[in-house]
Tab-separated table of C-alpha atoms in Angstrom:
chain	number	residue	atom	x	y	z
S	157	UNK	CA	85.995	38.106	61.385
S	158	UNK	CA	85.063	36.523	64.693
S	159	UNK	CA	84.219	33.298	62.811
S	160	UNK	CA	87.626	33.130	61.137
S	161	UNK	CA	89.171	33.567	64.590
S	162	UNK	CA	87.141	30.688	66.045
S	163	UNK	CA	88.118	28.563	63.041
S	164	UNK	CA	91.776	29.335	63.703
S	165	UNK	CA	91.463	28.282	67.358
S	166	UNK	CA	89.729	25.058	66.241
S	167	UNK	CA	92.501	24.437	63.683
S	168	UNK	CA	95.119	24.671	66.442
S	169	UNK	CA	93.228	22.175	68.584
S	170	UNK	CA	92.885	19.822	65.587
S	171	UNK	CA	96.624	20.108	64.936
S	172	UNK	CA	97.321	19.272	68.593
S	173	UNK	CA	95.149	16.167	68.254
S	174	UNK	CA	97.020	15.178	65.084
S	175	UNK	CA	100.318	15.593	66.971
S	176	UNK	CA	98.951	13.357	69.728
S	177	UNK	CA	98.005	10.668	67.218
S	178	UNK	CA	101.371	10.828	65.419
S	179	UNK	CA	103.264	10.582	68.719
S	180	UNK	CA	101.166	7.612	69.863
S	181	UNK	CA	101.924	5.829	66.571
S	182	UNK	CA	105.619	6.666	66.886
S	183	UNK	CA	105.846	5.122	70.378
S	184	UNK	CA	104.005	2.001	69.225
S	185	UNK	CA	106.090	1.521	66.056
S	186	UNK	CA	109.383	2.259	67.827
S	187	UNK	CA	108.615	-0.434	70.397
S	188	UNK	CA	107.640	-2.909	67.689
S	189	UNK	CA	110.904	-2.151	65.847
S	190	UNK	CA	112.782	-2.616	69.122
S	191	UNK	CA	111.211	-5.915	70.126
S	192	UNK	CA	111.245	-7.380	66.589
S	193	UNK	CA	114.701	-6.041	65.678
S	194	UNK	CA	113.044	-4.475	62.622
S	195	UNK	CA	115.438	-1.937	61.051
S	196	UNK	CA	112.986	-0.866	58.357
S	197	UNK	CA	110.308	0.042	60.883
S	198	UNK	CA	112.918	1.864	62.984
S	199	UNK	CA	113.878	3.938	59.920
S	200	UNK	CA	110.216	4.718	59.369
S	201	UNK	CA	109.843	6.083	62.916
S	202	UNK	CA	112.952	8.221	62.427
S	203	UNK	CA	111.825	9.679	59.097
S	204	UNK	CA	108.195	10.166	60.136
S	205	UNK	CA	109.234	12.332	63.090
S	206	UNK	CA	109.575	15.245	60.687
S	207	UNK	CA	105.775	15.445	60.466
S	208	UNK	CA	105.673	16.109	64.229
S	209	UNK	CA	108.282	18.856	63.923
S	210	UNK	CA	106.387	20.455	61.029
S	211	UNK	CA	103.213	20.531	63.137
S	212	UNK	CA	105.116	22.095	66.033
S	213	UNK	CA	106.287	24.975	63.845
S	214	UNK	CA	102.828	25.413	62.324
S	215	UNK	CA	101.043	25.506	65.701
S	216	UNK	CA	103.631	27.921	67.092
S	217	UNK	CA	103.185	30.238	64.119
S	218	UNK	CA	99.388	30.053	64.196
S	219	UNK	CA	99.308	30.690	67.954
S	220	UNK	CA	101.716	33.581	67.635
S	221	UNK	CA	99.686	35.159	64.834
S	222	UNK	CA	96.491	34.918	66.880
S	223	UNK	CA	98.245	36.469	69.887
S	224	UNK	CA	99.576	39.273	67.697
S	225	UNK	CA	96.462	40.043	65.702
S	226	UNK	CA	93.410	39.085	67.767
S	227	UNK	CA	94.252	40.127	71.328
S	228	UNK	CA	92.655	36.985	72.783
S	229	UNK	CA	91.621	37.068	76.436
S	230	UNK	CA	90.617	34.641	79.210
S	231	UNK	CA	90.081	31.060	78.020
S	232	UNK	CA	91.305	31.662	74.463
S	233	UNK	CA	94.506	33.266	75.716
S	234	UNK	CA	95.059	30.365	78.097
S	235	UNK	CA	94.502	27.920	75.253
S	236	UNK	CA	97.102	29.626	73.065
S	237	UNK	CA	99.645	29.838	75.896
S	238	UNK	CA	99.004	26.179	76.771
S	239	UNK	CA	99.353	25.184	73.099
S	240	UNK	CA	102.724	26.914	72.838
S	241	UNK	CA	103.938	24.834	75.770
S	242	UNK	CA	102.258	21.582	74.732
S	243	UNK	CA	103.797	21.503	71.250
S	244	UNK	CA	107.242	21.492	72.845
S	245	UNK	CA	106.239	18.463	74.927
S	246	UNK	CA	104.835	16.600	71.908
S	247	UNK	CA	107.961	17.340	69.919
S	248	UNK	CA	110.071	15.833	72.708
S	249	UNK	CA	107.842	12.736	72.826
S	250	UNK	CA	108.479	12.319	69.111
S	251	UNK	CA	112.236	12.740	69.663
S	252	UNK	CA	112.172	10.139	72.448
S	253	UNK	CA	110.420	7.666	70.125
S	254	UNK	CA	113.228	8.326	67.637
S	255	UNK	CA	115.777	7.547	70.374
S	256	UNK	CA	114.025	4.210	70.997
S	257	UNK	CA	114.021	3.494	67.248
S	258	UNK	CA	117.748	4.323	67.059
S	259	UNK	CA	118.592	1.807	69.789
S	260	UNK	CA	116.525	-0.756	67.837
S	261	UNK	CA	118.444	0.067	64.637
S	262	UNK	CA	121.830	-0.010	66.358
S	263	UNK	CA	121.347	-3.609	67.525
S	264	UNK	CA	119.844	-5.133	64.329
S	265	UNK	CA	120.042	-8.061	63.500
S	266	UNK	CA	120.107	-8.655	67.254
S	267	UNK	CA	117.323	-7.473	69.545
S	268	UNK	CA	118.411	-4.912	72.165
S	269	UNK	CA	116.084	-6.264	74.861
S	270	UNK	CA	116.959	-9.619	76.522
S	271	UNK	CA	114.044	-12.093	76.579
S	272	UNK	CA	113.283	-11.777	80.286
S	273	UNK	CA	112.883	-7.993	79.978
S	274	UNK	CA	110.589	-8.072	76.941
S	275	UNK	CA	107.407	-8.081	79.091
S	276	UNK	CA	108.652	-5.068	81.106
S	277	UNK	CA	109.571	-3.025	78.032
S	278	UNK	CA	106.361	-4.047	76.232
S	279	UNK	CA	104.373	-2.953	79.284
S	280	UNK	CA	106.270	0.363	79.509
S	281	UNK	CA	105.328	1.032	75.911
S	282	UNK	CA	101.699	0.016	76.502
S	283	UNK	CA	101.490	2.385	79.492
S	284	UNK	CA	103.040	5.203	77.447
S	285	UNK	CA	100.639	4.564	74.555
S	286	UNK	CA	97.630	4.557	76.898
S	287	UNK	CA	98.833	7.832	78.422
S	288	UNK	CA	99.238	9.444	74.985
S	289	UNK	CA	95.750	8.262	73.966
S	290	UNK	CA	94.314	9.664	77.207
S	291	UNK	CA	96.047	12.983	76.500
S	292	UNK	CA	94.240	13.116	73.159
S	293	UNK	CA	90.937	12.584	74.938
S	294	UNK	CA	91.847	15.158	77.611
S	295	UNK	CA	92.643	17.782	74.960
S	296	UNK	CA	89.584	16.968	72.829
S	297	UNK	CA	87.144	17.110	75.762
S	298	UNK	CA	89.032	19.501	78.110
S	299	UNK	CA	88.610	16.717	80.657
S	300	UNK	CA	90.156	17.901	83.947
S	301	UNK	CA	89.161	14.766	85.896
S	302	UNK	CA	90.912	12.514	83.344
S	303	UNK	CA	93.958	14.806	83.542
S	304	UNK	CA	94.156	14.199	87.267
S	305	UNK	CA	93.776	10.428	86.817
S	306	UNK	CA	96.732	10.396	84.450
S	307	UNK	CA	99.120	10.916	87.378
S	308	UNK	CA	98.054	7.505	88.711
S	309	UNK	CA	98.746	5.775	85.399
S	310	UNK	CA	102.197	7.371	85.514
S	311	UNK	CA	102.906	5.565	88.791
S	312	UNK	CA	102.893	2.235	86.951
S	313	UNK	CA	105.646	3.586	84.688
S	314	UNK	CA	107.754	4.424	87.756
S	315	UNK	CA	107.218	0.907	89.124
S	316	UNK	CA	108.210	-0.660	85.788
S	317	UNK	CA	111.362	1.428	85.649
S	318	UNK	CA	112.382	0.424	89.182
S	319	UNK	CA	111.686	-3.223	88.362
S	320	UNK	CA	113.889	-3.031	85.225
S	321	UNK	CA	116.726	-1.572	87.337
S	322	UNK	CA	116.409	-4.363	89.899
S	323	UNK	CA	116.721	-6.890	87.082
S	324	UNK	CA	119.769	-5.427	85.374
S	325	UNK	CA	121.609	-4.700	88.635
S	326	UNK	CA	120.725	-8.099	90.154
S	327	UNK	CA	123.228	-10.902	90.635
S	328	UNK	CA	121.382	-13.015	88.015
S	329	UNK	CA	122.130	-10.558	85.205
S	330	UNK	CA	124.129	-12.438	82.601
S	331	UNK	CA	123.946	-10.141	79.572
S	332	UNK	CA	126.838	-7.828	80.406
S	333	UNK	CA	127.142	-4.070	80.056
S	334	UNK	CA	125.715	-3.222	76.638
S	335	UNK	CA	122.160	-4.561	77.093
S	336	UNK	CA	122.119	-3.098	80.619
S	337	UNK	CA	122.939	0.353	79.257
S	338	UNK	CA	120.338	-0.059	76.505
S	339	UNK	CA	117.657	-1.008	79.035
S	340	UNK	CA	118.581	1.856	81.391
S	341	UNK	CA	118.314	4.384	78.554
S	342	UNK	CA	115.151	2.818	77.103
S	343	UNK	CA	113.549	2.970	80.554
S	344	UNK	CA	114.513	6.618	80.750
S	345	UNK	CA	112.957	7.336	77.325
S	346	UNK	CA	109.622	5.656	78.114
S	347	UNK	CA	109.545	7.360	81.513
S	348	UNK	CA	110.108	10.757	79.891
S	349	UNK	CA	107.334	10.132	77.337
S	350	UNK	CA	105.012	9.458	80.288
S	351	UNK	CA	106.277	12.576	82.107
S	352	UNK	CA	105.497	14.713	79.071
S	353	UNK	CA	101.990	13.235	78.908
S	354	UNK	CA	101.451	14.214	82.562
S	355	UNK	CA	102.830	17.667	81.878
S	356	UNK	CA	100.484	18.185	78.908
S	357	UNK	CA	97.549	17.046	81.034
S	358	UNK	CA	98.527	19.685	83.619
S	359	UNK	CA	98.507	22.329	80.895
S	360	UNK	CA	94.935	21.317	80.079
S	361	UNK	CA	94.013	21.786	83.752
S	362	UNK	CA	95.472	25.289	83.569
S	363	UNK	CA	93.676	25.908	80.291
S	364	UNK	CA	90.289	24.950	81.741
S	365	UNK	CA	90.569	26.208	85.316
S	366	UNK	CA	93.076	29.053	85.020
S	367	UNK	CA	94.915	27.464	87.973
S	368	UNK	CA	98.439	26.068	87.723
S	369	UNK	CA	98.313	22.528	89.124
S	370	UNK	CA	100.911	22.033	91.847
S	371	UNK	CA	104.087	20.711	90.287
S	372	UNK	CA	104.979	17.503	92.046
S	373	UNK	CA	108.526	16.912	90.862
N	1252	UNK	CA	101.306	53.113	82.534
N	1253	UNK	CA	103.764	52.475	79.724
N	1254	UNK	CA	106.607	52.729	82.284
N	1255	UNK	CA	105.107	50.089	84.575
N	1256	UNK	CA	104.773	47.847	81.506
N	1257	UNK	CA	108.453	48.318	80.573
N	1258	UNK	CA	109.388	47.614	84.191
N	1259	UNK	CA	107.413	44.358	84.064
N	1260	UNK	CA	109.193	43.263	80.872
N	1261	UNK	CA	112.544	44.093	82.498
N	1262	UNK	CA	111.545	42.123	85.617
N	1263	UNK	CA	110.859	39.039	83.473
N	1264	UNK	CA	114.258	39.341	81.805
N	1265	UNK	CA	115.915	39.738	85.226
N	1266	UNK	CA	114.098	36.642	86.497
N	1267	UNK	CA	115.287	34.700	83.433
N	1268	UNK	CA	118.863	35.744	84.210
N	1269	UNK	CA	118.424	34.656	87.835
N	1270	UNK	CA	117.140	31.284	86.595
N	1271	UNK	CA	120.226	31.000	84.369
N	1272	UNK	CA	122.522	31.699	87.313
N	1273	UNK	CA	120.730	29.225	89.604
N	1274	UNK	CA	120.861	26.494	86.951
N	1275	UNK	CA	124.581	27.101	86.319
N	1276	UNK	CA	125.258	26.779	90.064
N	1277	UNK	CA	123.131	23.618	90.254
N	1278	UNK	CA	125.126	21.928	87.461
N	1279	UNK	CA	128.426	22.894	89.074
N	1280	UNK	CA	127.435	21.784	92.588
N	1281	UNK	CA	125.843	18.535	91.357
N	1282	UNK	CA	129.075	17.625	89.564
N	1283	UNK	CA	131.153	18.469	92.629
N	1284	UNK	CA	128.847	16.306	94.768
N	1285	UNK	CA	129.183	13.522	92.189
N	1286	UNK	CA	132.962	13.587	91.885
N	1287	UNK	CA	133.575	14.079	95.635
N	1288	UNK	CA	130.859	11.657	96.795
N	1289	UNK	CA	129.491	14.544	98.885
N	1290	UNK	CA	125.965	13.664	100.098
N	1291	UNK	CA	125.433	16.993	101.845
N	1292	UNK	CA	126.145	18.973	98.701
N	1293	UNK	CA	123.891	16.603	96.715
N	1294	UNK	CA	121.059	17.292	99.185
N	1295	UNK	CA	121.656	21.013	98.765
N	1296	UNK	CA	121.261	20.773	94.970
N	1297	UNK	CA	118.040	18.789	95.430
N	1298	UNK	CA	116.507	21.243	97.912
N	1299	UNK	CA	117.677	24.381	96.089
N	1300	UNK	CA	115.894	23.289	92.907
N	1301	UNK	CA	112.666	24.609	94.394
N	1302	UNK	CA	113.907	28.165	93.805
N	1303	UNK	CA	114.084	27.392	90.059
N	1304	UNK	CA	110.526	26.013	90.078
N	1305	UNK	CA	109.258	29.083	91.962
N	1306	UNK	CA	110.820	31.352	89.350
N	1307	UNK	CA	109.243	29.327	86.554
N	1308	UNK	CA	105.774	29.825	88.012
N	1309	UNK	CA	106.415	33.529	88.644
N	1310	UNK	CA	107.674	34.195	85.106
N	1311	UNK	CA	104.760	32.250	83.614
N	1312	UNK	CA	102.270	34.252	85.655
N	1313	UNK	CA	103.920	37.594	84.881
N	1314	UNK	CA	104.098	36.791	81.170
N	1315	UNK	CA	100.498	35.644	81.114
N	1316	UNK	CA	99.320	38.809	82.894
N	1317	UNK	CA	101.154	41.006	80.422
N	1318	UNK	CA	99.666	39.085	77.481
N	1319	UNK	CA	96.196	39.405	79.013
N	1320	UNK	CA	96.349	43.054	80.051
N	1321	UNK	CA	98.783	44.890	77.789
N	1322	UNK	CA	98.201	43.443	74.320
N	1323	UNK	CA	101.934	43.457	73.540
N	1324	UNK	CA	102.974	43.368	69.883
N	1325	UNK	CA	106.075	42.669	67.786
N	1326	UNK	CA	109.286	42.338	69.814
N	1327	UNK	CA	107.580	42.466	73.217
N	1328	UNK	CA	105.136	39.736	72.201
N	1329	UNK	CA	108.006	37.601	70.904
N	1330	UNK	CA	109.868	38.136	74.167
N	1331	UNK	CA	106.901	36.961	76.234
N	1332	UNK	CA	106.274	33.933	74.028
N	1333	UNK	CA	109.992	33.072	74.115
N	1334	UNK	CA	110.044	33.489	77.915
N	1335	UNK	CA	107.128	31.084	78.330
N	1336	UNK	CA	109.103	28.467	76.415
N	1337	UNK	CA	112.489	29.252	77.986
N	1338	UNK	CA	111.312	28.823	81.580
N	1339	UNK	CA	110.281	25.254	80.752
N	1340	UNK	CA	113.817	24.584	79.466
N	1341	UNK	CA	115.446	26.112	82.556
N	1342	UNK	CA	113.200	24.093	84.822
N	1343	UNK	CA	114.282	20.911	83.043
N	1344	UNK	CA	117.951	21.889	83.376
N	1345	UNK	CA	117.372	22.238	87.113
N	1346	UNK	CA	115.645	18.829	87.206
N	1347	UNK	CA	118.560	17.255	85.319
N	1348	UNK	CA	121.013	18.693	87.867
N	1349	UNK	CA	118.846	17.090	90.556
N	1350	UNK	CA	119.102	13.750	88.707
N	1351	UNK	CA	122.911	14.073	88.738
N	1352	UNK	CA	122.831	14.914	92.456
N	1353	UNK	CA	120.605	11.882	93.130
N	1354	UNK	CA	123.080	9.521	91.447
N	1355	UNK	CA	125.812	11.105	93.613
N	1356	UNK	CA	123.709	10.572	96.758
N	1357	UNK	CA	122.798	6.995	95.829
N	1358	UNK	CA	126.463	5.931	95.652
N	1359	UNK	CA	127.780	7.681	98.796
N	1360	UNK	CA	130.190	6.813	100.459
N	1361	UNK	CA	131.440	5.486	97.107
N	1362	UNK	CA	131.892	7.716	94.072
N	1363	UNK	CA	129.670	6.819	91.099
N	1364	UNK	CA	132.320	7.708	88.507
N	1365	UNK	CA	135.314	5.368	88.065
N	1366	UNK	CA	138.692	7.173	88.146
N	1367	UNK	CA	139.428	6.890	84.444
N	1368	UNK	CA	136.101	8.567	83.565
N	1369	UNK	CA	136.467	11.496	85.990
N	1370	UNK	CA	138.120	13.732	83.360
N	1371	UNK	CA	135.318	13.016	80.839
N	1372	UNK	CA	132.523	13.733	83.333
N	1373	UNK	CA	134.332	16.815	84.680
N	1374	UNK	CA	134.705	18.083	81.120
N	1375	UNK	CA	131.023	17.376	80.331
N	1376	UNK	CA	130.088	19.485	83.339
N	1377	UNK	CA	132.517	22.245	82.366
N	1378	UNK	CA	131.043	22.361	78.837
N	1379	UNK	CA	127.494	22.447	80.267
N	1380	UNK	CA	128.442	25.241	82.687
N	1381	UNK	CA	130.057	27.282	79.897
N	1382	UNK	CA	126.947	26.822	77.773
N	1383	UNK	CA	124.662	27.959	80.611
N	1384	UNK	CA	126.871	31.015	81.227
N	1385	UNK	CA	126.781	31.841	77.506
N	1386	UNK	CA	122.987	31.540	77.552
N	1387	UNK	CA	122.920	34.176	80.318
N	1388	UNK	CA	125.008	36.467	78.151
N	1389	UNK	CA	122.865	35.717	75.073
N	1390	UNK	CA	119.670	36.614	76.967
N	1391	UNK	CA	121.165	39.714	78.614
N	1392	UNK	CA	122.544	41.124	75.341
N	1393	UNK	CA	120.112	39.525	72.823
N	1394	UNK	CA	123.292	38.271	71.146
N	1395	UNK	CA	122.263	36.318	68.020
N	1396	UNK	CA	125.862	35.648	66.898
N	1397	UNK	CA	126.703	34.069	70.263
N	1398	UNK	CA	123.513	32.016	70.042
N	1399	UNK	CA	124.701	30.559	66.740
N	1400	UNK	CA	128.165	29.812	68.165
N	1401	UNK	CA	126.604	27.805	70.976
N	1402	UNK	CA	125.777	24.986	68.546
N	1403	UNK	CA	129.525	24.470	68.053
N	1404	UNK	CA	130.183	24.234	71.784
N	1405	UNK	CA	127.433	21.601	71.901
N	1406	UNK	CA	129.419	19.438	69.483
N	1407	UNK	CA	132.078	18.913	72.156
N	1408	UNK	CA	129.361	17.518	74.430
N	1409	UNK	CA	128.384	15.005	71.739
N	1410	UNK	CA	132.038	13.957	71.342
N	1411	UNK	CA	132.406	13.507	75.120
N	1412	UNK	CA	129.292	11.387	75.262
N	1413	UNK	CA	130.492	9.135	72.438
N	1414	UNK	CA	133.878	8.807	74.108
N	1415	UNK	CA	132.263	7.794	77.434
N	1416	UNK	CA	130.255	5.098	75.589
N	1417	UNK	CA	133.404	3.742	73.919
N	1418	UNK	CA	134.997	3.454	77.331
N	1419	UNK	CA	132.172	1.666	79.123
N	1420	UNK	CA	131.430	-0.684	76.207
N	1421	UNK	CA	135.130	-1.411	75.601
N	1422	UNK	CA	136.816	-4.726	76.416
N	1423	UNK	CA	138.923	-2.985	79.119
N	1424	UNK	CA	135.850	-2.071	81.199
N	1425	UNK	CA	136.278	-3.768	84.569
N	1426	UNK	CA	133.682	-1.974	86.712
N	1427	UNK	CA	130.641	-4.065	85.841
N	1428	UNK	CA	127.064	-3.026	85.151
N	1429	UNK	CA	126.181	-0.493	87.843
N	1430	UNK	CA	128.848	2.156	87.103
N	1431	UNK	CA	128.237	1.658	83.373
N	1432	UNK	CA	124.540	2.419	83.825
N	1433	UNK	CA	125.396	5.428	86.010
N	1434	UNK	CA	127.777	6.821	83.384
N	1435	UNK	CA	125.293	6.234	80.550
N	1436	UNK	CA	122.570	8.100	82.441
N	1437	UNK	CA	124.917	10.868	83.623
N	1438	UNK	CA	126.065	11.382	80.036
N	1439	UNK	CA	122.440	11.628	78.995
N	1440	UNK	CA	121.736	14.244	81.711
N	1441	UNK	CA	124.687	16.472	80.779
N	1442	UNK	CA	123.838	16.121	77.093
N	1443	UNK	CA	120.245	17.182	77.760
N	1444	UNK	CA	121.388	20.210	79.786
N	1445	UNK	CA	123.463	21.231	76.763
N	1446	UNK	CA	120.514	20.592	74.408
N	1447	UNK	CA	118.290	22.861	76.498
N	1448	UNK	CA	120.939	25.589	76.384
N	1449	UNK	CA	120.976	25.347	72.578
N	1450	UNK	CA	117.204	25.400	72.514
N	1451	UNK	CA	117.061	28.543	74.693
N	1452	UNK	CA	119.625	30.218	72.449
N	1453	UNK	CA	117.371	29.433	69.473
N	1454	UNK	CA	114.472	31.085	71.272
N	1455	UNK	CA	116.595	34.233	71.619
N	1456	UNK	CA	117.245	34.153	67.863
N	1457	UNK	CA	113.479	34.007	67.322
N	1458	UNK	CA	112.980	36.772	69.862
N	1459	UNK	CA	115.421	39.100	68.115
N	1460	UNK	CA	114.873	38.237	64.466
N	1461	UNK	CA	111.281	36.974	64.428
N	1462	UNK	CA	112.573	33.959	62.465
N	1463	UNK	CA	112.422	30.389	63.771
N	1464	UNK	CA	115.923	28.945	63.464
N	1465	UNK	CA	115.904	25.640	61.565
N	1466	UNK	CA	115.582	22.808	64.023
N	1467	UNK	CA	118.483	20.450	63.429
N	1468	UNK	CA	117.429	17.397	65.419
């Protein structure tokens, strides 16, 4: 009986890692669709998000069943509570990738991002993808030190977002309102993906240490 | 012992209702600060958000302690699991009100919202405030029917957001890039507040019925 219980806990962790991988792929593909004006790839991101939602429901149900039937304590209880919160964050990261894909789709055959902002958006995506990959490592290895480092990576996202605002509000901006609105919303979506990664990392700190990390924002 | 346990469950529900009230006030004040260009009121929204964060931590700790010590089952277990998820949503609603207040503060002594969009933004806020108030009622009375109705109220928010986009992307738009970006982001913030309200209502459905409502988006 104890073995089945351990297997169930391992299955939840494996499902969390699968969610991490799917979300990382979604961010990467959504950005590619955006920068290439690729409607087909955008559609793929939108339809593949269902797999993330299915995993959310499955992890929630598995965690709930373990809470109900096994009376977990200490570290196991913290893991289940953290998982219940983390799946919500992953689901949102998937949704945000869908939002990016929808902006890509809306502008096809044009590309939503003006040439001079392509490096900024590409870098935002790269930072988000690195953060998602690090989250996978943090969950797999319960790596508290890496969780703390993630906050520094997030600072680059904040800098990129400020730099994109300077560009679209500057006197040189010649693309008008629609691309400016697209860039402002895209910046918001990438920033939120990064925020969720930080938030998941904080849940891992709680899971391992039993301490709530101080919430900075 | 059983009485202390019931008291603790009641205390969590009371704290959730306090969070609901604080978030409703934050949305209302942030909108007033925005439409009046009132920096002092914007600052108040920003500083008062800490009370929401404090409640989040308290509810999480209380819920965790009950899970660890009391082995709750059935409805009580669902309530604690739902509470752990709901506090995250309320915290985000508070953060989104802070984002609205920060746009207000950034534009003082100007007003971020051009005259012709004041009715749309005021209505977005009114819809968000109604939804937050309904969420309080839904939590207090475990009202599943009201939770289902909330999805219809949310449709007005979607219509308002689309209408604001038509306006700022229309050929009549004469305010340039900055107010357009402000309106796009403000619309996003109000829409997300409404989404969180719907999401909390769905958690109450799960709490009462034990069934996960179908996730629509």
